Coordinates of C-alpha atoms and ligand atoms in Angstrom, one line a residue:
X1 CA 31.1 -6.4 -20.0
X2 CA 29.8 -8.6 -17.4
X3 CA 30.0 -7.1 -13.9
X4 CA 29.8 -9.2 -10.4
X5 CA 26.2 -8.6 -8.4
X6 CA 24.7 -6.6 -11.3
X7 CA 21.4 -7.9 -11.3
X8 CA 18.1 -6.9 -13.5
X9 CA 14.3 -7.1 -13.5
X10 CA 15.0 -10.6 -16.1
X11 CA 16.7 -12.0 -12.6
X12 CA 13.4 -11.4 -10.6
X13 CA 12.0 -15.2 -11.5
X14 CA 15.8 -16.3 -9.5
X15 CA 16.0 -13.8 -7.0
X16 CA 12.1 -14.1 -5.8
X17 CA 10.9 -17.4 -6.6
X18 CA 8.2 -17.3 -4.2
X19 CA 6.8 -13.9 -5.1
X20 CA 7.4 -12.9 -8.4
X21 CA 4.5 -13.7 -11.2
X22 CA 6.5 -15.8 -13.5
X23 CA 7.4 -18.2 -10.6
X24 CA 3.3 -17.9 -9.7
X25 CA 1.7 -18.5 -12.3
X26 CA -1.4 -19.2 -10.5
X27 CA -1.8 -14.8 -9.7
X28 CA -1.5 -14.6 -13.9
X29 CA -0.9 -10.9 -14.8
X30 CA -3.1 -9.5 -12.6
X31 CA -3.8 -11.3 -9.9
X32 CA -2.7 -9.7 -6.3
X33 CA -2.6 -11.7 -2.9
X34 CA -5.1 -9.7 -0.6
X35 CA -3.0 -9.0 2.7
X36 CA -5.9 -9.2 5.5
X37 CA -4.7 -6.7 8.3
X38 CA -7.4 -7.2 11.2
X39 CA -10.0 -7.0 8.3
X40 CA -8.7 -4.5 6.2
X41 CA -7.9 -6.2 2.8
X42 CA -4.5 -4.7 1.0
X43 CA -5.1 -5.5 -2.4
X44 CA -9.1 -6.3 -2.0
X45 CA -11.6 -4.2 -3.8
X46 CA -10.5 -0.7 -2.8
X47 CA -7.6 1.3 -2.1
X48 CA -6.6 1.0 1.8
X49 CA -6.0 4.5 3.5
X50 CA -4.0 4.6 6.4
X51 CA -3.3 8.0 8.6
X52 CA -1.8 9.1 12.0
X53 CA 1.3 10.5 13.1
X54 CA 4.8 10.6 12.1
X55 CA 5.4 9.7 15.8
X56 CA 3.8 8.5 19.2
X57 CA 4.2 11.4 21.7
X58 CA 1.7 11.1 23.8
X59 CA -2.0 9.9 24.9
X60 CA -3.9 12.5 24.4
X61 CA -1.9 13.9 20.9
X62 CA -2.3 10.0 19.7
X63 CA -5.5 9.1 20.8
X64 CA -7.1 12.7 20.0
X65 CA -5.8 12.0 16.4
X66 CA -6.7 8.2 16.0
X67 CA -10.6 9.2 16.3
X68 CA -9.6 12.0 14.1
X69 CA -8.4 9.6 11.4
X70 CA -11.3 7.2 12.0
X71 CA -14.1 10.2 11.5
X72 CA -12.2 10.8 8.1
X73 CA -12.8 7.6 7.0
X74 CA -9.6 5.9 7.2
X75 CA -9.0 2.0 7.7
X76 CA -6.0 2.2 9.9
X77 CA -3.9 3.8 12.5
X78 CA -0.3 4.7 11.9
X79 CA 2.4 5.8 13.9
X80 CA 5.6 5.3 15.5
X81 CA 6.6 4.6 18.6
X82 CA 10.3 3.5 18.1
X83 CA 11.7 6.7 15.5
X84 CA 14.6 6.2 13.1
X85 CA 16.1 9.8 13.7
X86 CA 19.3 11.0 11.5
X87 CA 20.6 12.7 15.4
X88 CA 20.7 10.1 18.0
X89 CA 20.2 13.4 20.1
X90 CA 16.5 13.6 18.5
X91 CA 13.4 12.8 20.0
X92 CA 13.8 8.6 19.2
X93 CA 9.9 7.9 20.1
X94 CA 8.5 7.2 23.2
X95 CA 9.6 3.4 22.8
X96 CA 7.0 0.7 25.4
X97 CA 5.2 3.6 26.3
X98 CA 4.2 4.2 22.9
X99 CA 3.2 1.0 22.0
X100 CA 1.3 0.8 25.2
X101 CA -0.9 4.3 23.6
X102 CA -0.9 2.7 20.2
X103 CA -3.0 -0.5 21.8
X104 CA -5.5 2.1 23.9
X105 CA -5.8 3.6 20.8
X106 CA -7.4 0.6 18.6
X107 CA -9.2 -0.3 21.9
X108 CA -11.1 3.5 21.3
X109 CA -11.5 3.6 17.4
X110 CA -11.4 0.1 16.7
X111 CA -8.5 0.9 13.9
X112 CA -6.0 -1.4 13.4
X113 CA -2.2 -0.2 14.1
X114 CA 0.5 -0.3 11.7
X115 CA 3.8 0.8 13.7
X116 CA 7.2 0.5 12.6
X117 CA 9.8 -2.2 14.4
X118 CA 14.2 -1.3 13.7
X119 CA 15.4 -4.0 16.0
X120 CA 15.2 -7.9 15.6
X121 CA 15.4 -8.0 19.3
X122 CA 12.4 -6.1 19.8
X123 CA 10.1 -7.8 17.4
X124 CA 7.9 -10.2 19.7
X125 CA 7.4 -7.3 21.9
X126 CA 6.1 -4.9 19.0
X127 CA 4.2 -7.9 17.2
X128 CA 2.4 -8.1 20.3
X129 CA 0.7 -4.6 20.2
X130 CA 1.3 -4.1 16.3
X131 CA -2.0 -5.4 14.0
X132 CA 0.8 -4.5 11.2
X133 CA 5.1 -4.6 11.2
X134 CA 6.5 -2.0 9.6
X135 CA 10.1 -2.1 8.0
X136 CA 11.3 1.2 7.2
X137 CA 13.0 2.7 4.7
X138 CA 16.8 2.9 6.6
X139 CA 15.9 -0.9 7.5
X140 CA 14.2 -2.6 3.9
X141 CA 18.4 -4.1 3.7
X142 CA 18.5 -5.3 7.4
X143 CA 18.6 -8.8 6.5
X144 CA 18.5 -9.8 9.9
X145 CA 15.7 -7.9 10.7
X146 CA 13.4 -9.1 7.5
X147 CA 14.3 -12.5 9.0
X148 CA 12.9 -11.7 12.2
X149 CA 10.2 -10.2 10.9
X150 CA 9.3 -13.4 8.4
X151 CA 8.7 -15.4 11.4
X152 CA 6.1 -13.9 12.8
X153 CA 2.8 -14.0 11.4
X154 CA 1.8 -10.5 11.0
X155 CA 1.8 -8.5 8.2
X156 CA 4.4 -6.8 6.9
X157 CA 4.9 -3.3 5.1
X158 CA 7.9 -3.2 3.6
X159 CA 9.0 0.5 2.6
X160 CA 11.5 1.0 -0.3
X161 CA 15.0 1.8 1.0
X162 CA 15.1 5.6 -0.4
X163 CA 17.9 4.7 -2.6
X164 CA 17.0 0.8 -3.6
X165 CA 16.2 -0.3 -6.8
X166 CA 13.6 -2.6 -7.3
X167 CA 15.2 -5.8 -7.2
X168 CA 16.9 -5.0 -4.1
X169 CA 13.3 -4.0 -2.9
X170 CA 11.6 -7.7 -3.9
X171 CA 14.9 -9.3 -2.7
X172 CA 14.5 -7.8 0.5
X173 CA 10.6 -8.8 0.8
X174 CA 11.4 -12.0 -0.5
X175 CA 14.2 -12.7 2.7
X176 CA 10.5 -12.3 4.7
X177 CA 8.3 -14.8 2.5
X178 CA 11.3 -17.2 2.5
X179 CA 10.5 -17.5 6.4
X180 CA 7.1 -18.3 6.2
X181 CA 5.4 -14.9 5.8
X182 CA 4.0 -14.2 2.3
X183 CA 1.7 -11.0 4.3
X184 CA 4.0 -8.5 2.8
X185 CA 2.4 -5.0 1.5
X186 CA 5.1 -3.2 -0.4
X187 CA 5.6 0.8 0.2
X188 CA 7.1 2.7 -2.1
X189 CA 8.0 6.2 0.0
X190 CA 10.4 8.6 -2.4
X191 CA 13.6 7.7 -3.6
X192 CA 16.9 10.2 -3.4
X193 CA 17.2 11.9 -6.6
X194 CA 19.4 14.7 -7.8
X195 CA 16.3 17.0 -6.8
X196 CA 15.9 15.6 -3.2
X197 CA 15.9 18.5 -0.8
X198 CA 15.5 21.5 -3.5
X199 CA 11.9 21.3 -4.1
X200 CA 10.5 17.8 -2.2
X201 CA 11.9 15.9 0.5
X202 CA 12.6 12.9 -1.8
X203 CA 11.5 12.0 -5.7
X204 CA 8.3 9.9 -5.7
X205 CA 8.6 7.1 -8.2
X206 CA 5.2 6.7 -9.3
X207 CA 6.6 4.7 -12.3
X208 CA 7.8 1.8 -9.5
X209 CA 4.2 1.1 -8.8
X210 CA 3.4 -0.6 -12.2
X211 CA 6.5 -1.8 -12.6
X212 CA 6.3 -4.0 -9.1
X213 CA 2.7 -4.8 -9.8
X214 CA 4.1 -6.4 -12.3
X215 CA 6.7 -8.2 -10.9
X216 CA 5.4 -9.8 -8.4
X217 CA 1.8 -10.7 -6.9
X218 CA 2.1 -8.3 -3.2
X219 CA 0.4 -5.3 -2.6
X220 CA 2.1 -2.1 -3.2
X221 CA 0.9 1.3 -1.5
X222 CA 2.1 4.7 -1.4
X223 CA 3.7 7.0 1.2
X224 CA 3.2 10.3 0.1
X225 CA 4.4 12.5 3.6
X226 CA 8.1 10.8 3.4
X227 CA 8.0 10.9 -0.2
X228 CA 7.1 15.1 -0.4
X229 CA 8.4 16.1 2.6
X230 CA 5.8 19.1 1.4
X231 CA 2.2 19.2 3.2
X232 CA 0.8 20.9 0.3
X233 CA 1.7 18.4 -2.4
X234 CA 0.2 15.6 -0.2
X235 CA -3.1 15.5 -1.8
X236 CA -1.9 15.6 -5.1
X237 CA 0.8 13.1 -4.7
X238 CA -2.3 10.4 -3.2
X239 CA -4.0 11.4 -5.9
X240 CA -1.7 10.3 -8.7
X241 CA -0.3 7.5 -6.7
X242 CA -3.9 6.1 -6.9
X243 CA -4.3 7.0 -10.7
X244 CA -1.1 4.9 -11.2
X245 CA -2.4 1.7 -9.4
X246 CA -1.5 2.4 -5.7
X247 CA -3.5 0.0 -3.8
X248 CA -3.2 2.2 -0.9
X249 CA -1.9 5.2 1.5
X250 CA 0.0 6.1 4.1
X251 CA 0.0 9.3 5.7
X252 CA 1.0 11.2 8.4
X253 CA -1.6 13.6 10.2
X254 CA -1.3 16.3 12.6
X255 CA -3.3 18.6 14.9
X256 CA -1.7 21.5 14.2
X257 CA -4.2 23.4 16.7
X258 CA -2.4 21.8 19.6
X259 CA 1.1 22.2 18.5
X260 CA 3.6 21.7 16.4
X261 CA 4.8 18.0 16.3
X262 CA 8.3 16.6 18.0
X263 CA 8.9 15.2 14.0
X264 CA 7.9 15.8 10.5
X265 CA 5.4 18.7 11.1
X266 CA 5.9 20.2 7.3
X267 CA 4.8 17.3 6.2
X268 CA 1.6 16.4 8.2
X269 CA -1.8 17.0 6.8
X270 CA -5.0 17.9 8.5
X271 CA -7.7 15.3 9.2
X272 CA -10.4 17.7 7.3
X273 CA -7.3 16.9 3.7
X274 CA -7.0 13.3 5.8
X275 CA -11.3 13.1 4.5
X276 CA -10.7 14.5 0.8
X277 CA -8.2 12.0 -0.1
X278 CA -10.4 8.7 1.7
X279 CA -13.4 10.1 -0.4
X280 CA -11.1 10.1 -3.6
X281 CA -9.7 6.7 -2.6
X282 CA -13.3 5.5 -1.9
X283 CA -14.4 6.2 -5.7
X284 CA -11.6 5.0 -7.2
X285 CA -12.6 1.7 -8.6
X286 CA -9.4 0.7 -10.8
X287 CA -8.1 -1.7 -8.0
X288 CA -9.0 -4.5 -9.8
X289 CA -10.3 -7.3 -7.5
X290 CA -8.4 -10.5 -6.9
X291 CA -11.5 -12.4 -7.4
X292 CA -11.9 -11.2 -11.0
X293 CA -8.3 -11.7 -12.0
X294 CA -8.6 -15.5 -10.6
X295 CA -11.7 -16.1 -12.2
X296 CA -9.9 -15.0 -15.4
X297 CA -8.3 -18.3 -14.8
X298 CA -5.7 -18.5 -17.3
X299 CA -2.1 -19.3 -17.0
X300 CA -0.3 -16.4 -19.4
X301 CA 3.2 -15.5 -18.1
X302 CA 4.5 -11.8 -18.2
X303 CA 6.5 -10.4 -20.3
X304 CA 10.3 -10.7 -18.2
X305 CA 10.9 -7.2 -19.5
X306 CA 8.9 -3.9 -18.9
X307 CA 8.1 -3.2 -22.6
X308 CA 4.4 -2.1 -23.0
X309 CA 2.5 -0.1 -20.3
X310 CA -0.2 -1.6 -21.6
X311 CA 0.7 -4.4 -19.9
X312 CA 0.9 -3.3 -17.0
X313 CA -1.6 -4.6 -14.1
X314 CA -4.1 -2.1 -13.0
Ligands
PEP401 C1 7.8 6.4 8.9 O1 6.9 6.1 8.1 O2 7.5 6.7 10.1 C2 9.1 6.5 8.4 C3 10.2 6.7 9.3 O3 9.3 6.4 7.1 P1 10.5 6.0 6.2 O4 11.1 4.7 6.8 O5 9.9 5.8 4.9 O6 11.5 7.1 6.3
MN402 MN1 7.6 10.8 9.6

């Protein structure tokens, strides 16, 4: 039986001629396009680790935890100053003000910021501050907003949509590199499952980071703190993500000492946890560089389906 819109990871060639591998030969199997952020190099010779809050509340909790983050050893700042909330009646982040905190921030610890951006309208204004655009999870099928997004030239990370499957997920970064934008790092966060909510906040699909690798040619990191919902499986879940290719992570820190934070507190690790998982992600060598995979040189196409995991790229 055929069925209308069904689509597969065979359609990927179609659906994302300008990112996936078969389209590009030039990337062969392995090959990854580095995404520079500000000097930071997604995709480059070593995982990327990126840590700070769930959201922007204020100058001193921000600012106290960018240095924090940057002592760890971290590459970049996170943190969100415009909050997707399930109540409207929720703290919704602390919107221009935030942003404003976000820029003193970099000015102090010389981090580069990734915050997130949920309105088309509002895009120049974050792009201004923002080193790095992020489309969250709620947003990765705002077509509109991917748009938006495309035309600037900042880098993008693109989270999964917690219950997209991976076509819809290179379709949607694909809407952003048909504008212009090919700076797209891909983040997989935790999916919905039949588990989500008994044990973990969502089911983290460790299995999608091979699979898009090889796929398509961008960056793919790891959000652990969405996808655990659990502080204590944090670690762990960085840990594997990075065994299973992740070329990076983002995580959300706290200072507990200070106070509980306005969002995702159970989640948040500690900047001294923040230090283990940079060391880990320091001596992890199995990124393998873009330079090697181009000197490599040769034009072999992948597999269209996922058949071997040997074929995988690391
Ligand atoms: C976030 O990273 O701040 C966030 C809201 O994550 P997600 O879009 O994955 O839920
Ligand atoms: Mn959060």
């Amino acid at each position: 039986m055929r069925i209308a819109g069904q689509v597969s990871i065979d359609d990927i060639p179609r659906i994302c001629p300008l990112l996936s591998r078969t389209a590009n030969p030039q990337y062969g199997e392995h090959g990854t396009r580095v995404v520079n952020v500000a000097g930071v190099r997604f995709g480059g010779e070593r995982p990327v680790v990126i840590g700070g809050p769930c959201a922007v509340e204020s100058h001193a909790q921000t600012v106290g935890l960018a240095h924090a983050v940057k002592r760890a050893g971290a590459d970049m700042l996170r943190g969100g100053a415009y909050k997707p909330r399930t109540s409207p009646h929720d703290f919704q982040g602390s919107g221009l003000e935030g942003l404003c905190i976000l820029s003193v921030a970099r000015q102090e610890t010389g981090l580069p910021i990734v915050t997130e951006v949920m309105d088309p309208r509002m895009v120049a204004e974050v792009a201004e501050v923002a080193d790095m655009l992020q489309v969250g999870s709620r947003n990765m099928h705002n077509y509109t907003l991917l748009a938006e997004v495309g035309r600037t030239r900042k880098p993008i990370l693109l989270k999964r949509g917690m219950s997209a499957s991976l076509c819809e997920w290179l379709g949607a970064a694909e809407y952003i590199a048909k504008q212009g934008n090919m700076d797209i790092v891909l983040c997989e966060r935790g999916i919905r499952g039949f588990p989500s909510g008994e044990y973990s906040r969502y089911v983290l699909d460790l299995n999608v980071i091979p699979a898009a690798k090889m796929l398509a040619f961008l960056p793919v990191v790891v959000d652990p703190s969405h996808a655990t919902g659990v502080s204590a499986m944090v670690e762990p879940a960085s840990r594997a993500a990075l065994e299973m290719g992740s070329h990076g992570l983002l995580i959300e820190v706290a200072d507990l000492t200070v106070g509980e934070p306005k969002c995702d507190g159970l989640q948040a690790i500690d900047a001294a946890t923040l230090a283990r998982i940079v060391r880990f992600a320091q001596e992890k060598k199995s990124v393998r560089s873009p330079e090697l995979a181009a000197e490599s040189g040769k034009e072999r196409r992948p597999s269209s389906a996922l058949k071997a995991t040997a074929a995988f790229p690391s």
